[in-house]
Amino acid sequence: MTYRQARWARGECLEPLVFELSRAGRKGVSLHPEVPARIKIPDNLTRRSLELPELSEPQVVRHYTRLSQMNYGVDLVFYPIGSCTMKYNPKVCDELAGAEEAACIHPHQAEETVQGALELMYRLERYLAEIAGVSRVCLQPSAGAHGELLGMLLVRAYHKSKGESRTEVIVPDSAHGTNFASAAMAGFNVIIVPSNNRGRVDLKALRAAVSEKTAALMLTNPNTLGLFEDEISEIAKTVHTAGGLLYYDGANMNGILGKVRPGDMGFDIVHFNLHKTFSTPHGGGGPGAGPVGVVRKLEKFLPGPVVEYDRRRKRYYLDYNRPKSIGKIRSFYGNFGVLVKAYTYLLMMGKEGLEEVAETAVLNANYIMRKMADVGGFEVKFNGPCKHEVVFSAEPLKRETGVTARDVAKRLLDYGMHAPTYYFPPIVPEALMVEPTETETKEELDRFVAAMDEIAEEARLSPEKLRAAPTATAIGRLDEVKASREPILSWKMYRKLAK
Ligand SMILES: *Cc1c(COP(=O)(O)O)cnc(C)c1O
């Protein structure tokens, strides 16, 4: 008996692993012995044994139901994790993505049998291009970081086509970690520019960093402090004058939808996170999509195939004839199910709906910012209204009580809410980054502020309670370094360690 099994037998541990419940010969289904196998698998390729738990049907049902209850998700609790846009995703989008017409087609099918799918991609591309103010969009990348890498490869192809070898990509210190990594992976040297005391790009430092070596500037606007880079015109001019390109990290478009467009701000390349802004549930590494939009002069470098419409023959087709393309960045055409969800969402919302998303997302973030001004222990480092998210520093609380931003974040789990992002962006000490999103009610926002107030009070009265948090969750506080460096991800790994 393993340690966990012994605890479970004593009634102490309520989460037995499904393998621990297994008993030889127990069954959940019984197939008729004469159900014919449809495919004849060659004898040398068939498994002799397969280690699966042997369980009854109710045991399986309880197992998965229990797992779903141990999880925190936006369908269960308030999930204000900044930079990640965990908003409610309408179920109808999932339903249509799972419909037979979308889920049961094959990328190798003949074009005339998938005209609807091609039309959907064609239209989605045009909607996204309109939202970002660019001319064409590639739907292939599977994630935001994947889109960034494509963007950086486009930057390289562009400069190469002009016979220039530009080696540097400039990234502000407030940027998302993937920006630095994507630029480096594409072979560029990363030059970091600091933020000024207003939490925006320091224009003087940017001017000093820009040179004939500058390939591009990667910028997030509103930036990760939730602040709009109000000197964007000057920033764009500085980079363009030096011959560089502007890359827009559009992972979080909730704050700008229908209000401003990256293309109009001077950006040349934009990536979208369909799994943050456009209705695909995310987290845990599920399928996403990070389409990349470009201005006209970069179109020819985009990966193929692209979906085109033949007006004469009235049909959509895939155009593989792209001699200047950097080549494919992914198999086939992208995560099609995610594209279906985004398209459904855009049709549902319409232009006015998207504008309302931006207005409500920004209103909710500012509401929390103002309400939190009355909660002692937390401060906003940069004054003025924010966009879709707001970053607090728990430094005053730490000075007063020794309790850290991490302790506060973990304690929020006990209050039945997901933690905000903490210790990011790294330029704010004891950072708590809150993005309420547009899909929350005022009552939920008030409940969050009340919880923060109560937690600050707990920090003063019984700080040890916070250091031990979370205590009401299925799993207590993890050793985060160990969990990421030595993760135990399977029953086999666990068993090896438990022996
Ligand atoms: C989430 C995010 C990314 C990366 O997106 P992934 O899909 O996780 O790769 C990039 N930039 C910002 C600002 C983000 O919030």
Coordinates of C-alpha atoms and ligand atoms in Angstrom, one line a residue:
M1 CA 0.0 0.0 0.0
T2 CA 1.4 3.4 -0.9
Y3 CA 1.3 6.2 1.6
R4 CA -1.6 7.9 -0.2
Q5 CA -3.5 4.6 -0.4
A6 CA -3.1 4.1 3.3
R7 CA -4.4 7.6 4.0
W8 CA -7.4 7.1 1.7
A9 CA -8.2 3.8 3.4
R10 CA -8.3 5.6 6.7
G11 CA -10.6 8.1 5.1
E12 CA -8.1 10.9 5.3
C13 CA -7.3 11.6 1.7
L14 CA -10.3 12.4 -0.4
E15 CA -8.6 12.4 -3.8
P16 CA -7.4 8.9 -4.6
L17 CA -5.6 8.6 -7.9
V18 CA -7.6 6.7 -10.4
F19 CA -4.9 4.1 -10.6
E20 CA -5.1 3.5 -6.9
L21 CA -8.7 2.6 -7.2
S22 CA -8.0 -0.1 -9.7
R23 CA -8.8 -3.8 -9.0
A24 CA -7.9 -6.6 -11.4
G25 CA -10.9 -7.7 -13.4
R26 CA -13.2 -4.8 -12.5
K27 CA -15.1 -3.4 -15.5
G28 CA -17.2 -0.4 -16.5
V29 CA -18.3 -1.7 -19.9
S30 CA -18.9 -5.1 -21.4
L31 CA -18.6 -5.4 -25.1
H32 CA -20.2 -8.3 -26.8
P33 CA -17.4 -10.8 -27.6
E34 CA -18.5 -10.9 -31.2
V35 CA -18.3 -7.1 -31.8
P36 CA -16.1 -7.3 -34.9
A37 CA -12.9 -5.3 -35.0
R38 CA -13.2 -3.0 -38.0
I39 CA -9.5 -2.7 -38.7
K40 CA -7.1 -5.6 -38.9
I41 CA -4.0 -4.5 -37.1
P42 CA -0.8 -6.5 -38.0
D43 CA 0.1 -8.9 -35.3
N44 CA 3.5 -7.5 -34.7
L45 CA 2.0 -4.0 -34.1
T46 CA -0.6 -5.0 -31.5
R47 CA 0.1 -4.3 -27.8
R48 CA 0.4 -7.3 -25.5
S49 CA -0.6 -5.3 -22.5
L50 CA -1.8 -1.8 -21.7
E51 CA -1.7 -0.4 -18.2
L52 CA -5.0 1.1 -17.6
P53 CA -7.0 1.3 -14.3
E54 CA -9.8 -1.3 -14.0
L55 CA -12.8 0.5 -12.6
S56 CA -16.6 0.4 -12.5
E57 CA -18.5 3.1 -14.4
P58 CA -19.5 5.0 -11.2
Q59 CA -15.9 5.1 -10.1
V60 CA -15.0 6.7 -13.5
V61 CA -17.8 9.2 -13.2
R62 CA -16.8 10.2 -9.7
H63 CA -13.2 10.5 -10.7
Y64 CA -13.8 13.0 -13.5
T65 CA -16.4 14.9 -11.6
R66 CA -14.0 15.2 -8.6
L67 CA -11.2 16.4 -10.9
S68 CA -13.5 19.1 -12.4
Q69 CA -14.3 20.3 -8.8
M70 CA -10.6 20.5 -7.8
N71 CA -10.0 22.9 -10.7
Y72 CA -10.4 26.6 -10.8
G73 CA -11.8 27.9 -14.0
V74 CA -13.7 31.0 -15.3
D75 CA -16.9 28.9 -15.5
L76 CA -16.7 28.5 -11.8
V77 CA -15.0 31.5 -10.2
F78 CA -13.9 35.1 -10.8
Y79 CA -10.5 34.8 -12.6
P80 CA -8.8 38.2 -12.6
I81 CA -5.4 37.0 -13.9
G82 CA -3.9 40.0 -15.6
S83 CA -2.4 39.8 -19.1
C84 CA -4.3 36.5 -19.7
T85 CA -7.8 37.8 -20.3
M86 CA -9.8 35.1 -18.6
K87 CA -13.2 36.2 -19.6
Y88 CA -16.4 34.2 -20.1
N89 CA -16.5 32.5 -23.4
P90 CA -20.0 32.0 -24.7
K91 CA -21.0 28.3 -24.9
V92 CA -22.5 28.7 -28.4
C93 CA -19.0 29.2 -29.8
D94 CA -17.9 25.8 -28.4
E95 CA -21.1 24.3 -29.7
L96 CA -20.5 25.4 -33.3
A97 CA -16.8 24.5 -33.2
G98 CA -17.9 21.0 -32.2
A99 CA -20.6 20.7 -34.8
E100 CA -20.1 17.9 -37.4
E101 CA -19.5 20.4 -40.2
A102 CA -16.6 21.9 -38.4
A103 CA -15.2 19.1 -36.3
C104 CA -15.4 16.2 -38.8
I105 CA -13.8 17.7 -41.9
H106 CA -10.2 16.7 -42.9
P107 CA -7.5 19.1 -44.0
H108 CA -6.8 16.8 -47.0
Q109 CA -10.4 17.0 -48.3
A110 CA -10.9 18.4 -51.8
E111 CA -11.5 22.2 -51.8
E112 CA -15.0 21.9 -53.3
T113 CA -16.2 19.8 -50.4
V114 CA -15.0 22.4 -47.8
Q115 CA -16.2 25.6 -49.3
G116 CA -17.9 26.6 -46.1
A117 CA -14.7 26.2 -44.0
L118 CA -12.7 28.2 -46.6
E119 CA -15.3 30.9 -46.6
L120 CA -15.1 31.1 -42.8
M121 CA -11.4 31.5 -42.9
Y122 CA -11.6 34.1 -45.7
R123 CA -14.1 36.1 -43.7
L124 CA -12.4 35.8 -40.4
E125 CA -9.2 37.0 -41.9
R126 CA -11.0 40.1 -43.2
Y127 CA -12.6 40.8 -39.9
L128 CA -9.4 40.6 -38.0
A129 CA -7.6 42.7 -40.6
E130 CA -10.3 45.4 -40.1
I131 CA -10.1 45.2 -36.3
A132 CA -6.3 45.7 -36.3
G133 CA -6.0 48.0 -39.3
V134 CA -3.8 45.8 -41.4
S135 CA -4.1 44.4 -44.9
R136 CA -3.7 40.6 -44.6
V137 CA -3.8 38.1 -41.7
C138 CA -2.2 34.6 -41.5
L139 CA -4.3 32.3 -39.4
Q140 CA -1.7 29.5 -38.9
P141 CA 0.1 30.2 -35.6
S142 CA -1.2 28.1 -32.7
A143 CA -0.4 30.6 -29.9
G144 CA 0.6 34.1 -29.1
A145 CA 4.3 33.3 -28.8
H146 CA 4.0 31.3 -32.0
G147 CA 2.7 34.4 -33.7
E148 CA 5.5 36.5 -32.3
L149 CA 8.0 34.1 -33.8
L150 CA 6.3 34.3 -37.2
G151 CA 6.4 38.1 -36.8
M152 CA 10.1 38.1 -36.1
L153 CA 10.7 35.8 -39.1
L154 CA 8.8 38.3 -41.2
V155 CA 10.9 41.1 -39.9
R156 CA 14.0 39.2 -40.9
A157 CA 12.7 38.4 -44.4
Y158 CA 11.7 42.0 -45.0
H159 CA 15.2 43.4 -44.2
K160 CA 16.9 40.7 -46.1
S161 CA 14.8 41.5 -49.2
K162 CA 16.2 45.0 -49.0
G163 CA 19.7 43.7 -48.7
E164 CA 20.1 44.9 -45.1
S165 CA 21.3 42.9 -42.2
R166 CA 19.7 44.3 -39.1
T167 CA 20.5 42.4 -35.9
E168 CA 18.7 44.1 -33.1
V169 CA 15.1 44.0 -31.7
I170 CA 14.1 46.5 -29.1
V171 CA 11.8 45.5 -26.3
P172 CA 10.6 47.6 -23.3
D173 CA 11.3 46.3 -19.8
S174 CA 7.5 46.0 -19.2
A175 CA 7.0 43.5 -22.0
H176 CA 5.6 40.0 -21.7
G177 CA 8.4 37.4 -21.4
T178 CA 7.6 35.8 -24.7
N179 CA 8.6 39.0 -26.6
F180 CA 12.3 38.7 -25.5
A181 CA 12.2 34.9 -26.2
S182 CA 10.6 35.2 -29.7
A183 CA 13.1 37.9 -30.8
A184 CA 16.0 35.8 -29.5
M185 CA 14.7 32.6 -31.1
A186 CA 14.5 34.4 -34.5
G187 CA 18.2 35.2 -34.1
F188 CA 18.1 38.8 -33.0
N189 CA 19.9 40.5 -30.2
V190 CA 17.4 41.9 -27.7
I191 CA 17.9 45.5 -26.6
I192 CA 15.8 46.4 -23.5
V193 CA 14.6 49.9 -23.0
P194 CA 13.4 51.1 -19.6
S195 CA 10.0 52.5 -18.7
N196 CA 9.8 56.1 -17.5
N197 CA 8.2 57.3 -14.2
R198 CA 4.8 57.3 -16.0
G199 CA 5.0 53.6 -16.7
R200 CA 5.5 54.2 -20.4
V201 CA 8.4 53.7 -22.8
D202 CA 11.2 56.2 -22.0
L203 CA 11.3 58.0 -25.4
K204 CA 14.8 59.4 -24.7
A205 CA 16.1 55.9 -24.0
L206 CA 14.4 54.6 -27.1
R207 CA 16.0 57.3 -29.3
A208 CA 19.4 56.3 -27.9
A209 CA 18.8 52.6 -28.5
V210 CA 17.6 53.0 -32.1
S211 CA 20.2 52.7 -34.9
E212 CA 20.9 51.3 -38.3
K213 CA 21.0 47.9 -36.6
T214 CA 17.4 48.2 -35.4
A215 CA 15.3 45.5 -37.1
A216 CA 12.1 46.2 -35.0
L217 CA 10.5 47.4 -31.8
M218 CA 8.1 45.0 -30.1
L219 CA 5.5 46.9 -28.2
T220 CA 2.3 46.1 -26.2
N221 CA -0.2 48.9 -26.2
P222 CA -1.9 49.3 -23.7
N223 CA 1.2 47.9 -22.1
T224 CA 1.3 45.3 -19.4
L225 CA 0.7 48.0 -16.7
G226 CA -2.6 48.5 -18.4
L227 CA -1.4 52.0 -19.5
F228 CA -1.8 53.4 -23.0
E229 CA 1.5 54.4 -24.6
D230 CA 0.3 57.9 -25.4
E231 CA 3.5 58.8 -27.2
I232 CA 3.0 56.1 -29.7
S233 CA 3.1 58.4 -32.7
E234 CA 6.5 59.7 -31.7
I235 CA 7.7 56.1 -30.9
A236 CA 6.6 54.9 -34.3
K237 CA 8.3 57.8 -36.1
T238 CA 11.5 57.2 -34.2
V239 CA 11.6 53.5 -35.2
H240 CA 10.4 54.0 -38.8
T241 CA 12.9 56.9 -39.5
A242 CA 15.7 54.5 -38.5
G243 CA 14.4 51.9 -41.0
G244 CA 13.0 49.5 -38.4
L245 CA 9.5 47.9 -38.2
L246 CA 6.9 48.1 -35.4
Y247 CA 5.6 44.9 -34.0
Y248 CA 2.4 45.0 -31.9
D249 CA 1.8 42.4 -29.2
G250 CA -2.0 42.2 -29.5
A251 CA -2.5 39.3 -27.1
N252 CA -4.9 41.4 -25.1
M253 CA -7.2 43.4 -27.3
N254 CA -10.0 43.8 -24.8
G255 CA -9.0 47.4 -24.0
I256 CA -9.0 48.7 -27.6
L257 CA -11.6 46.7 -29.7
G258 CA -13.3 49.1 -32.0
K259 CA -11.6 52.1 -30.4
V260 CA -8.1 52.3 -31.9
R261 CA -6.3 50.1 -34.4
P262 CA -2.6 49.1 -34.2
G263 CA -2.3 49.8 -38.0
D264 CA -3.4 53.4 -37.4
M265 CA -0.9 53.7 -34.6
G266 CA 1.9 52.9 -37.1
F267 CA 2.4 49.2 -36.4
D268 CA 3.5 47.0 -39.3
I269 CA 2.9 43.5 -37.7
V270 CA 0.3 42.5 -35.2
H271 CA -0.5 39.2 -33.5
F272 CA -3.9 38.4 -31.9
N273 CA -4.6 35.8 -29.2
L274 CA -7.9 34.4 -30.3
H275 CA -7.8 32.4 -27.1
K276 CA -7.8 35.5 -24.9
T277 CA -9.8 38.1 -26.7
F278 CA -12.0 36.1 -29.1
S279 CA -13.7 33.4 -27.2
T280 CA -11.6 30.3 -26.8
P281 CA -11.3 29.0 -23.3
H282 CA -7.6 28.7 -22.4
G283 CA -5.1 27.7 -19.8
G284 CA -3.5 24.4 -19.3
G285 CA -2.0 24.5 -22.8
G286 CA -5.2 23.8 -24.7
P287 CA -5.5 24.6 -28.4
G288 CA -5.2 28.3 -29.2
A289 CA -4.6 30.5 -32.2
G290 CA -2.2 33.5 -32.6
P291 CA -3.0 34.9 -36.1
V292 CA -0.6 37.5 -37.5
G293 CA -1.6 40.6 -39.4
V294 CA 0.7 42.7 -41.6
V295 CA 0.6 45.9 -43.6
R296 CA 0.7 45.7 -47.4
K297 CA 4.5 45.8 -47.9
L298 CA 4.9 42.6 -45.8
E299 CA 2.1 40.6 -47.4
K300 CA 4.2 38.6 -49.8
F301 CA 6.3 37.2 -47.0
L302 CA 3.4 35.6 -45.1
P303 CA 3.2 31.7 -44.9
G304 CA 1.0 29.9 -47.4
P305 CA -1.4 28.7 -48.3
V306 CA -3.7 31.7 -48.1
V307 CA -7.5 31.5 -48.8
E308 CA -8.5 33.4 -51.9
Y309 CA -11.9 33.9 -53.7
D310 CA -12.2 33.3 -57.4
R311 CA -15.0 35.7 -58.5
R312 CA -15.4 34.2 -61.9
R313 CA -15.9 30.6 -60.7
K314 CA -17.5 31.7 -57.5
R315 CA -15.4 29.5 -55.2
Y316 CA -12.9 29.8 -52.5
Y317 CA -9.5 28.2 -53.0
L318 CA -6.1 27.8 -51.3
D319 CA -3.3 29.7 -53.0
Y320 CA 0.1 28.0 -52.6
N321 CA 1.8 30.1 -55.2
R322 CA 3.8 32.3 -52.8
P323 CA 7.4 32.6 -54.1
K324 CA 8.5 35.2 -51.5
S325 CA 6.9 33.5 -48.5
I326 CA 9.0 32.6 -45.5
G327 CA 7.3 29.1 -45.7
K328 CA 4.9 27.3 -43.5
I329 CA 4.9 27.9 -39.7
R330 CA 2.5 25.1 -38.9
S331 CA 0.9 22.1 -40.6
F332 CA -2.2 22.9 -42.7
Y333 CA -4.2 26.0 -41.9
G334 CA -4.2 26.6 -38.1
N335 CA -6.3 25.3 -35.2
F336 CA -9.6 25.4 -37.2
G337 CA -11.9 24.9 -34.2
V338 CA -10.5 28.0 -32.6
L339 CA -11.1 29.9 -35.8
V340 CA -14.7 28.8 -35.8
K341 CA -15.2 30.1 -32.2
A342 CA -13.6 33.5 -33.1
Y343 CA -15.8 33.9 -36.1
T344 CA -18.9 33.0 -34.2
Y345 CA -18.0 35.4 -31.5
L346 CA -17.4 38.2 -34.0
L347 CA -20.7 37.6 -35.8
M348 CA -22.5 37.6 -32.4
M349 CA -20.9 40.8 -31.2
G350 CA -20.8 42.9 -34.3
K351 CA -19.0 46.3 -34.3
E352 CA -21.1 47.8 -31.5
G353 CA -20.7 44.7 -29.4
L354 CA -16.9 44.8 -29.7
E355 CA -16.8 48.5 -28.8
E356 CA -18.9 47.7 -25.7
V357 CA -16.4 45.0 -24.8
A358 CA -13.6 47.6 -24.7
E359 CA -15.7 50.1 -22.8
T360 CA -16.9 47.7 -20.2
A361 CA -13.4 46.0 -19.8
V362 CA -11.8 49.4 -19.2
L363 CA -14.6 50.6 -16.9
N364 CA -14.4 47.5 -14.8
A365 CA -10.6 47.8 -14.4
N366 CA -10.9 51.5 -13.4
Y367 CA -13.7 50.7 -11.0
I368 CA -11.5 48.2 -9.2
M369 CA -8.6 50.7 -9.2
R370 CA -10.7 53.4 -7.6
K371 CA -12.3 51.1 -5.0
M372 CA -8.9 49.7 -4.1
A373 CA -7.7 53.2 -3.3
D374 CA -9.7 52.8 0.0
V375 CA -8.0 49.5 0.8
G376 CA -4.9 50.0 2.9
G377 CA -1.8 48.1 2.0
F378 CA -2.0 48.3 -1.8
E379 CA -0.9 51.1 -4.1
V380 CA -1.0 51.9 -7.7
K381 CA 2.4 53.1 -8.8
F382 CA 1.3 55.1 -11.8
N383 CA -1.5 57.6 -11.6
G384 CA -4.2 58.2 -14.1
P385 CA -6.9 55.9 -15.6
C386 CA -5.9 52.5 -16.8
K387 CA -7.1 50.4 -19.7
H388 CA -8.2 46.8 -19.4
E389 CA -6.0 45.9 -16.4
V390 CA -4.5 47.5 -13.4
V391 CA -1.3 46.7 -11.4
F392 CA -1.2 47.1 -7.7
S393 CA 1.9 46.9 -5.5
A394 CA 1.5 45.1 -2.1
E395 CA 4.7 46.8 -0.9
P396 CA 3.1 48.9 1.8
L397 CA 1.4 45.7 3.2
K398 CA 4.7 43.9 3.1
R399 CA 6.5 46.7 4.9
E400 CA 3.7 46.8 7.6
T401 CA 3.1 43.1 8.1
G402 CA 5.7 41.0 6.3
V403 CA 3.0 39.4 4.1
T404 CA 3.9 39.3 0.4
A405 CA 1.9 39.6 -2.8
R406 CA 2.2 35.9 -3.2
D407 CA 0.6 35.3 0.2
V408 CA -2.3 37.6 -0.7
A409 CA -2.7 35.9 -4.1
K410 CA -2.8 32.5 -2.5
R411 CA -5.3 33.6 0.2
L412 CA -7.7 34.8 -2.5
L413 CA -8.1 31.1 -3.5
D414 CA -9.6 30.5 0.0
Y415 CA -12.1 33.2 -0.7
G416 CA -13.3 31.3 -3.8
M417 CA -11.6 33.5 -6.5
H418 CA -8.6 32.8 -8.7
A419 CA -5.5 34.8 -7.9
P420 CA -4.4 37.7 -10.0
T421 CA -1.1 37.5 -11.8
Y422 CA 1.6 38.2 -9.3
Y423 CA 5.2 39.4 -9.6
F424 CA 4.5 40.5 -13.1
P425 CA 5.4 42.9 -14.7
P426 CA 8.7 42.7 -12.9
I427 CA 9.2 46.4 -12.9
V428 CA 6.6 46.8 -10.1
P429 CA 7.7 45.4 -6.7
E430 CA 5.2 43.0 -5.1
A431 CA 3.1 43.3 -8.2
L432 CA -0.6 42.1 -8.3
M433 CA -1.9 42.4 -11.8
V434 CA -5.7 42.5 -12.0
E435 CA -7.7 42.1 -15.2
P436 CA -11.4 41.8 -14.3
T437 CA -12.6 41.7 -18.0
E438 CA -16.0 42.9 -19.3
T439 CA -17.9 39.7 -18.4
E440 CA -18.1 40.3 -14.6
T441 CA -20.9 41.9 -12.7
K442 CA -20.4 44.9 -10.4
E443 CA -21.3 42.6 -7.5
E444 CA -18.4 40.3 -8.4
L445 CA -16.0 43.3 -8.5
D446 CA -17.2 44.5 -5.1
R447 CA -16.8 41.0 -3.7
F448 CA -13.1 41.0 -4.9
V449 CA -12.4 44.4 -3.3
A450 CA -14.1 43.3 -0.1
A451 CA -11.9 40.1 -0.1
M452 CA -8.7 42.1 -0.6
D453 CA -9.8 44.4 2.3
E454 CA -10.4 41.4 4.5
I455 CA -7.1 39.8 3.6
A456 CA -5.2 43.0 4.3
E457 CA -6.9 43.0 7.8
E458 CA -5.9 39.3 8.3
A459 CA -2.3 40.2 7.4
R460 CA -2.3 42.7 10.3
L461 CA -4.0 40.3 12.8
S462 CA -2.7 36.9 11.9
P463 CA -0.1 36.9 9.1
E464 CA 0.7 33.2 9.6
K465 CA -2.8 32.4 8.2
L466 CA -1.8 34.1 5.0
R467 CA 1.6 32.4 4.8
A468 CA -0.1 29.0 5.0
A469 CA -2.7 29.8 2.4
P470 CA -4.4 28.3 0.5
T471 CA -5.9 26.0 3.0
A472 CA -9.4 25.5 1.6
T473 CA -8.3 24.1 -1.8
A474 CA -7.7 20.5 -2.8
I475 CA -4.0 21.1 -2.9
G476 CA -2.1 23.5 -0.6
R477 CA 0.8 25.8 -1.5
L478 CA 3.1 24.3 -4.0
D479 CA 6.8 24.5 -4.2
E480 CA 6.6 26.4 -7.5
V481 CA 10.2 26.0 -8.6
K482 CA 10.0 22.2 -8.0
A483 CA 6.7 22.0 -9.7
S484 CA 8.1 23.6 -12.9
R485 CA 11.5 22.0 -12.8
E486 CA 10.6 18.5 -11.7
P487 CA 6.9 18.1 -12.5
I488 CA 5.2 14.8 -11.8
L489 CA 2.9 14.5 -14.7
S490 CA 1.9 10.9 -14.9
W491 CA 1.0 7.9 -12.7
K492 CA 4.2 6.2 -13.8
M493 CA 6.4 9.1 -12.7
Y494 CA 4.5 9.3 -9.4
R495 CA 4.8 5.6 -8.8
K496 CA 8.6 5.7 -9.4
L497 CA 8.9 8.4 -6.8
A498 CA 6.5 6.8 -4.3
K499 CA 8.5 3.5 -4.2
Ligands
LIG1 C1 -0.5 35.7 -23.2 C2 0.4 36.7 -23.8 C3 1.4 36.4 -24.8 C4 1.6 34.9 -25.3 O1 0.5 34.2 -25.7 P1 0.5 32.6 -25.6 O2 -0.7 32.2 -26.4 O3 0.5 32.2 -24.2 O4 1.8 32.1 -26.3 C5 2.1 37.4 -25.3 N1 2.0 38.6 -24.9 C6 1.1 39.0 -23.9 C7 1.0 40.4 -23.5 C8 0.3 38.0 -23.4 O5 -0.5 38.4 -22.4

